[in-house]
Amino acid sequence: DGGITQSPKYLFRKEGQNVTLSCEQNLNHDAMYWYRQDPGQGLRLIYYSQIVNDFQKGDIAEGYSVSREKKESFPLTVTSAQKNPTAFYLCASSVTDRVGSEAFFGQGTRLTVV
Amino acid sequence: GESVGLHLPTLSVQEGDNSIINCAYSNSASDYFIWYKQESGKGPQFIIDIRSNMDKRQGQRVTVLLNKTVKHLSLQIAATQPGDSAVYFCAESDASGGSYIPTFGRGTSLIVHP
């Protein structure tokens, strides 16, 4: 079945450690996004990519990095510079070749600093 | 409906009642709107969308109303069921302006009592 797969579902990070969250899609979507969700809050955009080998910062990019070497994959690295990384991270993808299309989401990765 | 503040707005209804969830959007150039449903610990799922050239769109048990004059969007759920309990987000994008990136509101928690 087509969809977006995020892994792992749960991730624990020690202080000062970098961790990478995986996001893979087989929907043949050009655009991919990373959002952060804190309890009781909406989704805030971290990074997005509308084409391979290109990506743009979102509203809260500090302390995060991404790469887009393949159309199917958009991994997010949470670096030690991110001082409050505990959150629920959501990856999404969408088409870009028509006006107005919904974003499809993965099931999320819950990151906890220990 | 949505409001400014630290706590997620909550709507409590009885099973079988109709529910109305409201959303105020910010960008007057937004021309594509989506409602998502997010169950606990999962990614958001698409419910219904509407383009700015419409003011009403109906789906199965759901209706979205758009009032561009006051930048207001609502989601009506008919005969609400316990399985409808979730957090509901509205998202907007300026699709004709070349941006496919959805911007999310804070969400409303719907609690359905059996």
JSON list of C-alpha atoms in Angstrom, two decimals:
[
{"chain": "A", "resi": 1, "resn": "ASP", "atom": "CA", "xyz": [0.00, 0.00, 0.00]},
{"chain": "A", "resi": 2, "resn": "GLY", "atom": "CA", "xyz": [1.12, 3.54, -0.66]},
{"chain": "A", "resi": 3, "resn": "GLY", "atom": "CA", "xyz": [1.88, 5.74, 2.27]},
{"chain": "A", "resi": 4, "resn": "ILE", "atom": "CA", "xyz": [4.40, 7.43, 4.52]},
{"chain": "A", "resi": 5, "resn": "THR", "atom": "CA", "xyz": [6.47, 5.48, 7.00]},
{"chain": "A", "resi": 6, "resn": "GLN", "atom": "CA", "xyz": [8.18, 7.10, 9.95]},
{"chain": "A", "resi": 7, "resn": "SER", "atom": "CA", "xyz": [10.64, 5.29, 12.16]},
{"chain": "A", "resi": 8, "resn": "PRO", "atom": "CA", "xyz": [11.21, 4.72, 14.93]},
{"chain": "A", "resi": 9, "resn": "LYS", "atom": "CA", "xyz": [7.89, 5.24, 16.66]},
{"chain": "A", "resi": 10, "resn": "TYR", "atom": "CA", "xyz": [9.64, 6.07, 19.95]},
{"chain": "A", "resi": 11, "resn": "LEU", "atom": "CA", "xyz": [13.14, 7.50, 20.32]},
{"chain": "A", "resi": 12, "resn": "PHE", "atom": "CA", "xyz": [15.14, 8.46, 23.37]},
{"chain": "A", "resi": 13, "resn": "ARG", "atom": "CA", "xyz": [18.00, 10.91, 23.21]},
{"chain": "A", "resi": 14, "resn": "LYS", "atom": "CA", "xyz": [20.65, 11.72, 25.75]},
{"chain": "A", "resi": 15, "resn": "GLU", "atom": "CA", "xyz": [21.71, 15.29, 26.35]},
{"chain": "A", "resi": 16, "resn": "GLY", "atom": "CA", "xyz": [24.19, 16.47, 23.71]},
{"chain": "A", "resi": 17, "resn": "GLN", "atom": "CA", "xyz": [23.42, 13.64, 21.30]},
{"chain": "A", "resi": 18, "resn": "ASN", "atom": "CA", "xyz": [22.31, 13.94, 17.68]},
{"chain": "A", "resi": 19, "resn": "VAL", "atom": "CA", "xyz": [19.51, 11.67, 16.51]},
{"chain": "A", "resi": 20, "resn": "THR", "atom": "CA", "xyz": [17.99, 11.07, 13.09]},
{"chain": "A", "resi": 21, "resn": "LEU", "atom": "CA", "xyz": [14.32, 10.43, 12.38]},
{"chain": "A", "resi": 22, "resn": "SER", "atom": "CA", "xyz": [13.46, 8.51, 9.26]},
{"chain": "A", "resi": 23, "resn": "CYS", "atom": "CA", "xyz": [10.67, 9.38, 6.80]},
{"chain": "A", "resi": 24, "resn": "GLU", "atom": "CA", "xyz": [10.02, 7.38, 3.64]},
{"chain": "A", "resi": 25, "resn": "GLN", "atom": "CA", "xyz": [7.14, 7.73, 1.17]},
{"chain": "A", "resi": 26, "resn": "ASN", "atom": "CA", "xyz": [6.11, 5.66, -1.84]},
{"chain": "A", "resi": 27, "resn": "LEU", "atom": "CA", "xyz": [3.42, 8.04, -3.04]},
{"chain": "A", "resi": 28, "resn": "ASN", "atom": "CA", "xyz": [5.67, 9.61, -5.68]},
{"chain": "A", "resi": 29, "resn": "HIS", "atom": "CA", "xyz": [5.12, 13.01, -4.04]},
{"chain": "A", "resi": 30, "resn": "ASP", "atom": "CA", "xyz": [7.52, 15.82, -4.79]},
{"chain": "A", "resi": 31, "resn": "ALA", "atom": "CA", "xyz": [6.98, 17.78, -1.58]},
{"chain": "A", "resi": 32, "resn": "MET", "atom": "CA", "xyz": [7.85, 16.56, 1.90]},
{"chain": "A", "resi": 33, "resn": "TYR", "atom": "CA", "xyz": [7.56, 18.31, 5.25]},
{"chain": "A", "resi": 34, "resn": "TRP", "atom": "CA", "xyz": [8.59, 17.95, 8.88]},
{"chain": "A", "resi": 35, "resn": "TYR", "atom": "CA", "xyz": [6.39, 19.29, 11.64]},
{"chain": "A", "resi": 36, "resn": "ARG", "atom": "CA", "xyz": [6.84, 19.41, 15.39]},
{"chain": "A", "resi": 37, "resn": "GLN", "atom": "CA", "xyz": [3.89, 19.02, 17.74]},
{"chain": "A", "resi": 38, "resn": "ASP", "atom": "CA", "xyz": [3.99, 19.84, 21.45]},
{"chain": "A", "resi": 39, "resn": "PRO", "atom": "CA", "xyz": [1.22, 18.82, 23.87]},
{"chain": "A", "resi": 40, "resn": "GLY", "atom": "CA", "xyz": [-1.93, 20.84, 23.37]},
{"chain": "A", "resi": 41, "resn": "GLN", "atom": "CA", "xyz": [-0.41, 22.67, 20.44]},
{"chain": "A", "resi": 42, "resn": "GLY", "atom": "CA", "xyz": [-0.76, 22.74, 16.69]},
{"chain": "A", "resi": 43, "resn": "LEU", "atom": "CA", "xyz": [1.80, 21.65, 14.14]},
{"chain": "A", "resi": 44, "resn": "ARG", "atom": "CA", "xyz": [4.81, 23.88, 13.57]},
{"chain": "A", "resi": 45, "resn": "LEU", "atom": "CA", "xyz": [6.84, 23.61, 10.38]},
{"chain": "A", "resi": 46, "resn": "ILE", "atom": "CA", "xyz": [10.51, 22.70, 10.80]},
{"chain": "A", "resi": 47, "resn": "TYR", "atom": "CA", "xyz": [11.72, 22.12, 7.24]},
{"chain": "A", "resi": 48, "resn": "TYR", "atom": "CA", "xyz": [10.21, 21.40, 3.85]},
{"chain": "A", "resi": 49, "resn": "SER", "atom": "CA", "xyz": [11.41, 20.22, 0.47]},
{"chain": "A", "resi": 50, "resn": "GLN", "atom": "CA", "xyz": [9.62, 20.63, -2.83]},
{"chain": "A", "resi": 51, "resn": "ILE", "atom": "CA", "xyz": [12.18, 18.84, -4.98]},
{"chain": "A", "resi": 52, "resn": "VAL", "atom": "CA", "xyz": [15.13, 16.50, -4.61]},
{"chain": "A", "resi": 53, "resn": "ASN", "atom": "CA", "xyz": [18.36, 18.14, -3.43]},
{"chain": "A", "resi": 54, "resn": "ASP", "atom": "CA", "xyz": [16.55, 21.27, -2.30]},
{"chain": "A", "resi": 55, "resn": "PHE", "atom": "CA", "xyz": [14.96, 22.18, 1.02]},
{"chain": "A", "resi": 56, "resn": "GLN", "atom": "CA", "xyz": [13.90, 25.27, 2.90]},
{"chain": "A", "resi": 57, "resn": "LYS", "atom": "CA", "xyz": [13.70, 26.29, 6.54]},
{"chain": "A", "resi": 58, "resn": "GLY", "atom": "CA", "xyz": [10.32, 26.49, 8.17]},
{"chain": "A", "resi": 59, "resn": "ASP", "atom": "CA", "xyz": [9.29, 28.47, 11.21]},
{"chain": "A", "resi": 60, "resn": "ILE", "atom": "CA", "xyz": [11.39, 26.59, 13.79]},
{"chain": "A", "resi": 61, "resn": "ALA", "atom": "CA", "xyz": [14.43, 25.21, 11.92]},
{"chain": "A", "resi": 62, "resn": "GLU", "atom": "CA", "xyz": [17.04, 26.08, 14.55]},
{"chain": "A", "resi": 63, "resn": "GLY", "atom": "CA", "xyz": [18.67, 22.97, 15.97]},
{"chain": "A", "resi": 64, "resn": "TYR", "atom": "CA", "xyz": [17.45, 20.73, 13.13]},
{"chain": "A", "resi": 65, "resn": "SER", "atom": "CA", "xyz": [18.89, 19.62, 9.81]},
{"chain": "A", "resi": 66, "resn": "VAL", "atom": "CA", "xyz": [17.53, 17.67, 6.85]},
{"chain": "A", "resi": 67, "resn": "SER", "atom": "CA", "xyz": [18.61, 16.15, 3.56]},
{"chain": "A", "resi": 68, "resn": "ARG", "atom": "CA", "xyz": [16.70, 15.20, 0.40]},
{"chain": "A", "resi": 69, "resn": "GLU", "atom": "CA", "xyz": [18.98, 12.97, -1.64]},
{"chain": "A", "resi": 70, "resn": "LYS", "atom": "CA", "xyz": [16.14, 10.82, -2.90]},
{"chain": "A", "resi": 71, "resn": "LYS", "atom": "CA", "xyz": [12.54, 11.66, -3.76]},
{"chain": "A", "resi": 72, "resn": "GLU", "atom": "CA", "xyz": [11.29, 8.99, -1.38]},
{"chain": "A", "resi": 73, "resn": "SER", "atom": "CA", "xyz": [13.28, 9.99, 1.68]},
{"chain": "A", "resi": 74, "resn": "PHE", "atom": "CA", "xyz": [13.47, 13.08, 3.89]},
{"chain": "A", "resi": 75, "resn": "PRO", "atom": "CA", "xyz": [15.34, 12.32, 7.15]},
{"chain": "A", "resi": 76, "resn": "LEU", "atom": "CA", "xyz": [15.38, 14.83, 9.99]},
{"chain": "A", "resi": 77, "resn": "THR", "atom": "CA", "xyz": [18.34, 15.16, 12.35]},
{"chain": "A", "resi": 78, "resn": "VAL", "atom": "CA", "xyz": [17.75, 16.68, 15.76]},
{"chain": "A", "resi": 79, "resn": "THR", "atom": "CA", "xyz": [21.08, 18.13, 16.79]},
{"chain": "A", "resi": 80, "resn": "SER", "atom": "CA", "xyz": [22.48, 18.94, 20.20]},
{"chain": "A", "resi": 81, "resn": "ALA", "atom": "CA", "xyz": [21.81, 22.60, 19.41]},
{"chain": "A", "resi": 82, "resn": "GLN", "atom": "CA", "xyz": [18.07, 21.94, 19.83]},
{"chain": "A", "resi": 83, "resn": "LYS", "atom": "CA", "xyz": [17.63, 22.72, 23.52]},
{"chain": "A", "resi": 84, "resn": "ASN", "atom": "CA", "xyz": [14.12, 21.38, 23.96]},
{"chain": "A", "resi": 85, "resn": "PRO", "atom": "CA", "xyz": [13.72, 18.47, 21.55]},
{"chain": "A", "resi": 86, "resn": "THR", "atom": "CA", "xyz": [11.12, 16.45, 23.45]},
{"chain": "A", "resi": 87, "resn": "ALA", "atom": "CA", "xyz": [8.09, 16.45, 21.16]},
{"chain": "A", "resi": 88, "resn": "PHE", "atom": "CA", "xyz": [6.04, 14.49, 18.65]},
{"chain": "A", "resi": 89, "resn": "TYR", "atom": "CA", "xyz": [7.50, 14.75, 15.14]},
{"chain": "A", "resi": 90, "resn": "LEU", "atom": "CA", "xyz": [5.35, 14.35, 12.06]},
{"chain": "A", "resi": 91, "resn": "CYS", "atom": "CA", "xyz": [6.46, 13.89, 8.47]},
{"chain": "A", "resi": 92, "resn": "ALA", "atom": "CA", "xyz": [4.12, 14.62, 5.56]},
{"chain": "A", "resi": 93, "resn": "SER", "atom": "CA", "xyz": [4.15, 14.68, 1.78]},
{"chain": "A", "resi": 94, "resn": "SER", "atom": "CA", "xyz": [2.02, 16.14, -0.99]},
{"chain": "A", "resi": 95, "resn": "VAL", "atom": "CA", "xyz": [1.91, 16.64, -4.72]},
{"chain": "A", "resi": 96, "resn": "THR", "atom": "CA", "xyz": [2.86, 20.00, -6.19]},
{"chain": "A", "resi": 97, "resn": "ASP", "atom": "CA", "xyz": [1.53, 19.72, -9.72]},
{"chain": "A", "resi": 98, "resn": "ARG", "atom": "CA", "xyz": [-2.02, 20.91, -9.06]},
{"chain": "A", "resi": 99, "resn": "VAL", "atom": "CA", "xyz": [-3.59, 23.69, -7.12]},
{"chain": "A", "resi": 100, "resn": "GLY", "atom": "CA", "xyz": [-4.69, 22.54, -3.72]},
{"chain": "A", "resi": 101, "resn": "SER", "atom": "CA", "xyz": [-3.81, 19.07, -2.53]},
{"chain": "A", "resi": 102, "resn": "GLU", "atom": "CA", "xyz": [-3.85, 17.58, 0.90]},
{"chain": "A", "resi": 103, "resn": "ALA", "atom": "CA", "xyz": [-0.76, 16.55, 2.82]},
{"chain": "A", "resi": 104, "resn": "PHE", "atom": "CA", "xyz": [-0.51, 12.91, 3.81]},
{"chain": "A", "resi": 105, "resn": "PHE", "atom": "CA", "xyz": [1.03, 12.23, 7.21]},
{"chain": "A", "resi": 106, "resn": "GLY", "atom": "CA", "xyz": [3.06, 9.47, 8.76]},
{"chain": "A", "resi": 107, "resn": "GLN", "atom": "CA", "xyz": [2.26, 8.05, 12.17]},
{"chain": "A", "resi": 108, "resn": "GLY", "atom": "CA", "xyz": [4.84, 10.17, 13.95]},
{"chain": "A", "resi": 109, "resn": "THR", "atom": "CA", "xyz": [7.94, 9.70, 16.07]},
{"chain": "A", "resi": 110, "resn": "ARG", "atom": "CA", "xyz": [7.85, 10.59, 19.73]},
{"chain": "A", "resi": 111, "resn": "LEU", "atom": "CA", "xyz": [11.25, 11.86, 20.84]},
{"chain": "A", "resi": 112, "resn": "THR", "atom": "CA", "xyz": [12.13, 12.08, 24.52]},
{"chain": "A", "resi": 113, "resn": "VAL", "atom": "CA", "xyz": [15.30, 13.48, 26.07]},
{"chain": "A", "resi": 114, "resn": "VAL", "atom": "CA", "xyz": [16.54, 11.36, 28.97]},
{"chain": "B", "resi": 1, "resn": "GLY", "atom": "CA", "xyz": [-13.73, 26.65, 18.61]},
{"chain": "B", "resi": 2, "resn": "GLU", "atom": "CA", "xyz": [-10.13, 27.82, 18.45]},
{"chain": "B", "resi": 3, "resn": "SER", "atom": "CA", "xyz": [-8.90, 30.56, 20.75]},
{"chain": "B", "resi": 4, "resn": "VAL", "atom": "CA", "xyz": [-5.69, 32.17, 21.79]},
{"chain": "B", "resi": 5, "resn": "GLY", "atom": "CA", "xyz": [-4.25, 30.64, 24.94]},
{"chain": "B", "resi": 6, "resn": "LEU", "atom": "CA", "xyz": [-2.20, 27.81, 26.36]},
{"chain": "B", "resi": 7, "resn": "HIS", "atom": "CA", "xyz": [-4.91, 25.17, 26.58]},
{"chain": "B", "resi": 8, "resn": "LEU", "atom": "CA", "xyz": [-6.37, 23.25, 23.69]},
{"chain": "B", "resi": 9, "resn": "PRO", "atom": "CA", "xyz": [-9.99, 24.31, 23.10]},
{"chain": "B", "resi": 10, "resn": "THR", "atom": "CA", "xyz": [-12.36, 21.49, 23.91]},
{"chain": "B", "resi": 11, "resn": "LEU", "atom": "CA", "xyz": [-15.83, 20.66, 22.66]},
{"chain": "B", "resi": 12, "resn": "SER", "atom": "CA", "xyz": [-17.84, 18.07, 24.58]},
{"chain": "B", "resi": 13, "resn": "VAL", "atom": "CA", "xyz": [-20.96, 16.59, 23.01]},
{"chain": "B", "resi": 14, "resn": "GLN", "atom": "CA", "xyz": [-23.33, 13.68, 23.53]},
{"chain": "B", "resi": 15, "resn": "GLU", "atom": "CA", "xyz": [-23.38, 10.82, 21.10]},
{"chain": "B", "resi": 16, "resn": "GLY", "atom": "CA", "xyz": [-25.89, 11.53, 18.36]},
{"chain": "B", "resi": 17, "resn": "ASP", "atom": "CA", "xyz": [-25.63, 15.32, 18.64]},
{"chain": "B", "resi": 18, "resn": "ASN", "atom": "CA", "xyz": [-24.29, 17.47, 15.84]},
{"chain": "B", "resi": 19, "resn": "SER", "atom": "CA", "xyz": [-20.88, 19.04, 16.44]},
{"chain": "B", "resi": 20, "resn": "ILE", "atom": "CA", "xyz": [-19.54, 22.31, 15.08]},
{"chain": "B", "resi": 21, "resn": "ILE", "atom": "CA", "xyz": [-15.82, 23.04, 15.25]},
{"chain": "B", "resi": 22, "resn": "ASN", "atom": "CA", "xyz": [-14.63, 26.50, 14.32]},
{"chain": "B", "resi": 23, "resn": "CYS", "atom": "CA", "xyz": [-11.37, 27.86, 12.95]},
{"chain": "B", "resi": 24, "resn": "ALA", "atom": "CA", "xyz": [-10.19, 31.40, 12.28]},
{"chain": "B", "resi": 25, "resn": "TYR", "atom": "CA", "xyz": [-7.48, 31.58, 9.67]},
{"chain": "B", "resi": 26, "resn": "SER", "atom": "CA", "xyz": [-4.97, 34.37, 9.29]},
{"chain": "B", "resi": 27, "resn": "ASN", "atom": "CA", "xyz": [-3.88, 34.71, 5.67]},
{"chain": "B", "resi": 28, "resn": "SER", "atom": "CA", "xyz": [-6.37, 36.50, 3.42]},
{"chain": "B", "resi": 29, "resn": "ALA", "atom": "CA", "xyz": [-4.50, 35.08, 0.40]},
{"chain": "B", "resi": 30, "resn": "SER", "atom": "CA", "xyz": [-5.19, 31.48, 1.46]},
{"chain": "B", "resi": 31, "resn": "ASP", "atom": "CA", "xyz": [-7.29, 29.71, -1.11]},
{"chain": "B", "resi": 32, "resn": "TYR", "atom": "CA", "xyz": [-7.25, 26.09, -0.05]},
{"chain": "B", "resi": 33, "resn": "PHE", "atom": "CA", "xyz": [-8.40, 24.73, 3.29]},
{"chain": "B", "resi": 34, "resn": "ILE", "atom": "CA", "xyz": [-8.36, 21.29, 4.84]},
{"chain": "B", "resi": 35, "resn": "TRP", "atom": "CA", "xyz": [-9.75, 19.73, 7.97]},
{"chain": "B", "resi": 36, "resn": "TYR", "atom": "CA", "xyz": [-7.70, 16.98, 9.60]},
{"chain": "B", "resi": 37, "resn": "LYS", "atom": "CA", "xyz": [-8.56, 14.56, 12.38]},
{"chain": "B", "resi": 38, "resn": "GLN", "atom": "CA", "xyz": [-5.82, 13.42, 14.74]},
{"chain": "B", "resi": 39, "resn": "GLU", "atom": "CA", "xyz": [-6.34, 10.53, 17.13]},
{"chain": "B", "resi": 40, "resn": "SER", "atom": "CA", "xyz": [-4.09, 10.18, 20.14]},
{"chain": "B", "resi": 41, "resn": "GLY", "atom": "CA", "xyz": [-0.55, 9.14, 19.24]},
{"chain": "B", "resi": 42, "resn": "LYS", "atom": "CA", "xyz": [-1.21, 9.10, 15.50]},
{"chain": "B", "resi": 43, "resn": "GLY", "atom": "CA", "xyz": [-0.65, 11.35, 12.52]},
{"chain": "B", "resi": 44, "resn": "PRO", "atom": "CA", "xyz": [-3.41, 13.65, 11.21]},
{"chain": "B", "resi": 45, "resn": "GLN", "atom": "CA", "xyz": [-5.83, 12.19, 8.69]},
{"chain": "B", "resi": 46, "resn": "PHE", "atom": "CA", "xyz": [-7.57, 14.11, 5.92]},
{"chain": "B", "resi": 47, "resn": "ILE", "atom": "CA", "xyz": [-11.30, 14.65, 6.44]},
{"chain": "B", "resi": 48, "resn": "ILE", "atom": "CA", "xyz": [-12.46, 17.18, 3.87]},
{"chain": "B", "resi": 49, "resn": "ASP", "atom": "CA", "xyz": [-11.16, 20.12, 1.89]},
{"chain": "B", "resi": 50, "resn": "ILE", "atom": "CA", "xyz": [-12.57, 23.24, 0.29]},
{"chain": "B", "resi": 51, "resn": "ARG", "atom": "CA", "xyz": [-11.28, 25.78, -2.18]},
{"chain": "B", "resi": 52, "resn": "SER", "atom": "CA", "xyz": [-11.88, 29.49, -1.84]},
{"chain": "B", "resi": 53, "resn": "ASN", "atom": "CA", "xyz": [-14.27, 29.59, -4.81]},
{"chain": "B", "resi": 54, "resn": "MET", "atom": "CA", "xyz": [-16.76, 27.62, -2.71]},
{"chain": "B", "resi": 55, "resn": "ASP", "atom": "CA", "xyz": [-18.50, 28.42, 0.57]},
{"chain": "B", "resi": 56, "resn": "LYS", "atom": "CA", "xyz": [-19.79, 24.97, 1.41]},
{"chain": "B", "resi": 57, "resn": "ARG", "atom": "CA", "xyz": [-18.77, 21.40, 0.75]},
{"chain": "B", "resi": 58, "resn": "GLN", "atom": "CA", "xyz": [-20.34, 18.21, 2.04]},
{"chain": "B", "resi": 59, "resn": "GLY", "atom": "CA", "xyz": [-18.90, 14.79, 2.67]},
{"chain": "B", "resi": 60, "resn": "GLN", "atom": "CA", "xyz": [-20.15, 11.76, 4.51]},
{"chain": "B", "resi": 61, "resn": "ARG", "atom": "CA", "xyz": [-21.55, 13.12, 7.82]},
{"chain": "B", "resi": 62, "resn": "VAL", "atom": "CA", "xyz": [-19.28, 16.18, 7.53]},
{"chain": "B", "resi": 63, "resn": "THR", "atom": "CA", "xyz": [-19.79, 19.64, 6.08]},
{"chain": "B", "resi": 64, "resn": "VAL", "atom": "CA", "xyz": [-17.24, 22.41, 5.79]},
{"chain": "B", "resi": 65, "resn": "LEU", "atom": "CA", "xyz": [-18.34, 26.03, 5.61]},
{"chain": "B", "resi": 66, "resn": "LEU", "atom": "CA", "xyz": [-16.05, 28.85, 4.49]},
{"chain": "B", "resi": 67, "resn": "ASN", "atom": "CA", "xyz": [-16.65, 32.53, 5.16]},
{"chain": "B", "resi": 68, "resn": "LYS", "atom": "CA", "xyz": [-13.88, 34.46, 3.43]},
{"chain": "B", "resi": 69, "resn": "THR", "atom": "CA", "xyz": [-15.21, 37.83, 4.54]},
{"chain": "B", "resi": 70, "resn": "VAL", "atom": "CA", "xyz": [-14.39, 37.11, 8.17]},
{"chain": "B", "resi": 71, "resn": "LYS", "atom": "CA", "xyz": [-11.72, 34.46, 7.48]},
{"chain": "B", "resi": 72, "resn": "HIS", "atom": "CA", "xyz": [-13.64, 31.74, 9.25]},
{"chain": "B", "resi": 73, "resn": "LEU", "atom": "CA", "xyz": [-13.92, 28.04, 8.60]},
{"chain": "B", "resi": 74, "resn": "SER", "atom": "CA", "xyz": [-16.15, 25.51, 10.33]},
{"chain": "B", "resi": 75, "resn": "LEU", "atom": "CA", "xyz": [-16.52, 21.76, 10.36]},
{"chain": "B", "resi": 76, "resn": "GLN", "atom": "CA", "xyz": [-19.92, 20.28, 11.09]},
{"chain": "B", "resi": 77, "resn": "ILE", "atom": "CA", "xyz": [-20.18, 16.63, 12.07]},
{"chain": "B", "resi": 78, "resn": "ALA", "atom": "CA", "xyz": [-23.65, 15.13, 11.97]},
{"chain": "B", "resi": 79, "resn": "ALA", "atom": "CA", "xyz": [-24.77, 12.47, 14.44]},
{"chain": "B", "resi": 80, "resn": "THR", "atom": "CA", "xyz": [-21.46, 12.51, 16.30]},
{"chain": "B", "resi": 81, "resn": "GLN", "atom": "CA", "xyz": [-20.16, 9.11, 17.37]},
{"chain": "B", "resi": 82, "resn": "PRO", "atom": "CA", "xyz": [-17.65, 8.10, 20.06]},
{"chain": "B", "resi": 83, "resn": "GLY", "atom": "CA", "xyz": [-15.19, 7.25, 17.26]},
{"chain": "B", "resi": 84, "resn": "ASP", "atom": "CA", "xyz": [-15.21, 10.92, 16.29]},
{"chain": "B", "resi": 85, "resn": "SER", "atom": "CA", "xyz": [-13.40, 11.80, 19.52]},
{"chain": "B", "resi": 86, "resn": "ALA", "atom": "CA", "xyz": [-10.08, 13.29, 18.44]},
{"chain": "B", "resi": 87, "resn": "VAL", "atom": "CA", "xyz": [-8.29, 16.59, 17.89]},
{"chain": "B", "resi": 88, "resn": "TYR", "atom": "CA", "xyz": [-9.40, 18.44, 14.77]},
{"chain": "B", "resi": 89, "resn": "PHE", "atom": "CA", "xyz": [-7.12, 20.85, 12.91]},
{"chain": "B", "resi": 90, "resn": "CYS", "atom": "CA", "xyz": [-7.83, 23.23, 10.12]},
{"chain": "B", "resi": 91, "resn": "ALA", "atom": "CA", "xyz": [-5.03, 23.98, 7.67]},
{"chain": "B", "resi": 92, "resn": "GLU", "atom": "CA", "xyz": [-4.71, 26.71, 5.08]},
{"chain": "B", "resi": 93, "resn": "SER", "atom": "CA", "xyz": [-2.45, 27.25, 2.10]},
{"chain": "B", "resi": 94, "resn": "ASP", "atom": "CA", "xyz": [-1.97, 29.82, -0.62]},
{"chain": "B", "resi": 95, "resn": "ALA", "atom": "CA", "xyz": [-1.95, 27.26, -3.42]},
{"chain": "B", "resi": 96, "resn": "SER", "atom": "CA", "xyz": [-2.45, 29.61, -6.34]},
{"chain": "B", "resi": 97, "resn": "GLY", "atom": "CA", "xyz": [0.40, 31.71, -4.96]},
{"chain": "B", "resi": 98, "resn": "GLY", "atom": "CA", "xyz": [2.71, 28.75, -5.45]},
{"chain": "B", "resi": 99, "resn": "SER", "atom": "CA", "xyz": [2.89, 27.63, -1.85]},
{"chain": "B", "resi": 100, "resn": "TYR", "atom": "CA", "xyz": [1.67, 24.14, -1.12]},
{"chain": "B", "resi": 101, "resn": "ILE", "atom": "CA", "xyz": [2.76, 24.29, 2.47]},
{"chain": "B", "resi": 102, "resn": "PRO", "atom": "CA", "xyz": [-0.16, 23.84, 4.86]},
{"chain": "B", "resi": 103, "resn": "THR", "atom": "CA", "xyz": [-0.25, 26.12, 7.88]},
{"chain": "B", "resi": 104, "resn": "PHE", "atom": "CA", "xyz": [-2.10, 24.60, 10.82]},
{"chain": "B", "resi": 105, "resn": "GLY", "atom": "CA", "xyz": [-4.30, 26.10, 13.48]},
{"chain": "B", "resi": 106, "resn": "ARG", "atom": "CA", "xyz": [-3.96, 25.03, 17.12]},
{"chain": "B", "resi": 107, "resn": "GLY", "atom": "CA", "xyz": [-6.67, 22.42, 16.99]},
{"chain": "B", "resi": 108, "resn": "THR", "atom": "CA", "xyz": [-9.84, 21.63, 18.91]},
{"chain": "B", "resi": 109, "resn": "SER", "atom": "CA", "xyz": [-10.33, 18.55, 21.04]},
{"chain": "B", "resi": 110, "resn": "LEU", "atom": "CA", "xyz": [-13.70, 16.87, 20.45]},
{"chain": "B", "resi": 111, "resn": "ILE", "atom": "CA", "xyz": [-14.95, 14.61, 23.23]},
{"chain": "B", "resi": 112, "resn": "VAL", "atom": "CA", "xyz": [-18.01, 12.51, 22.49]},
{"chain": "B", "resi": 113, "resn": "HIS", "atom": "CA", "xyz": [-19.83, 11.04, 25.49]},
{"chain": "B", "resi": 114, "resn": "PRO", "atom": "CA", "xyz": [-21.74, 7.80, 24.92]}
]
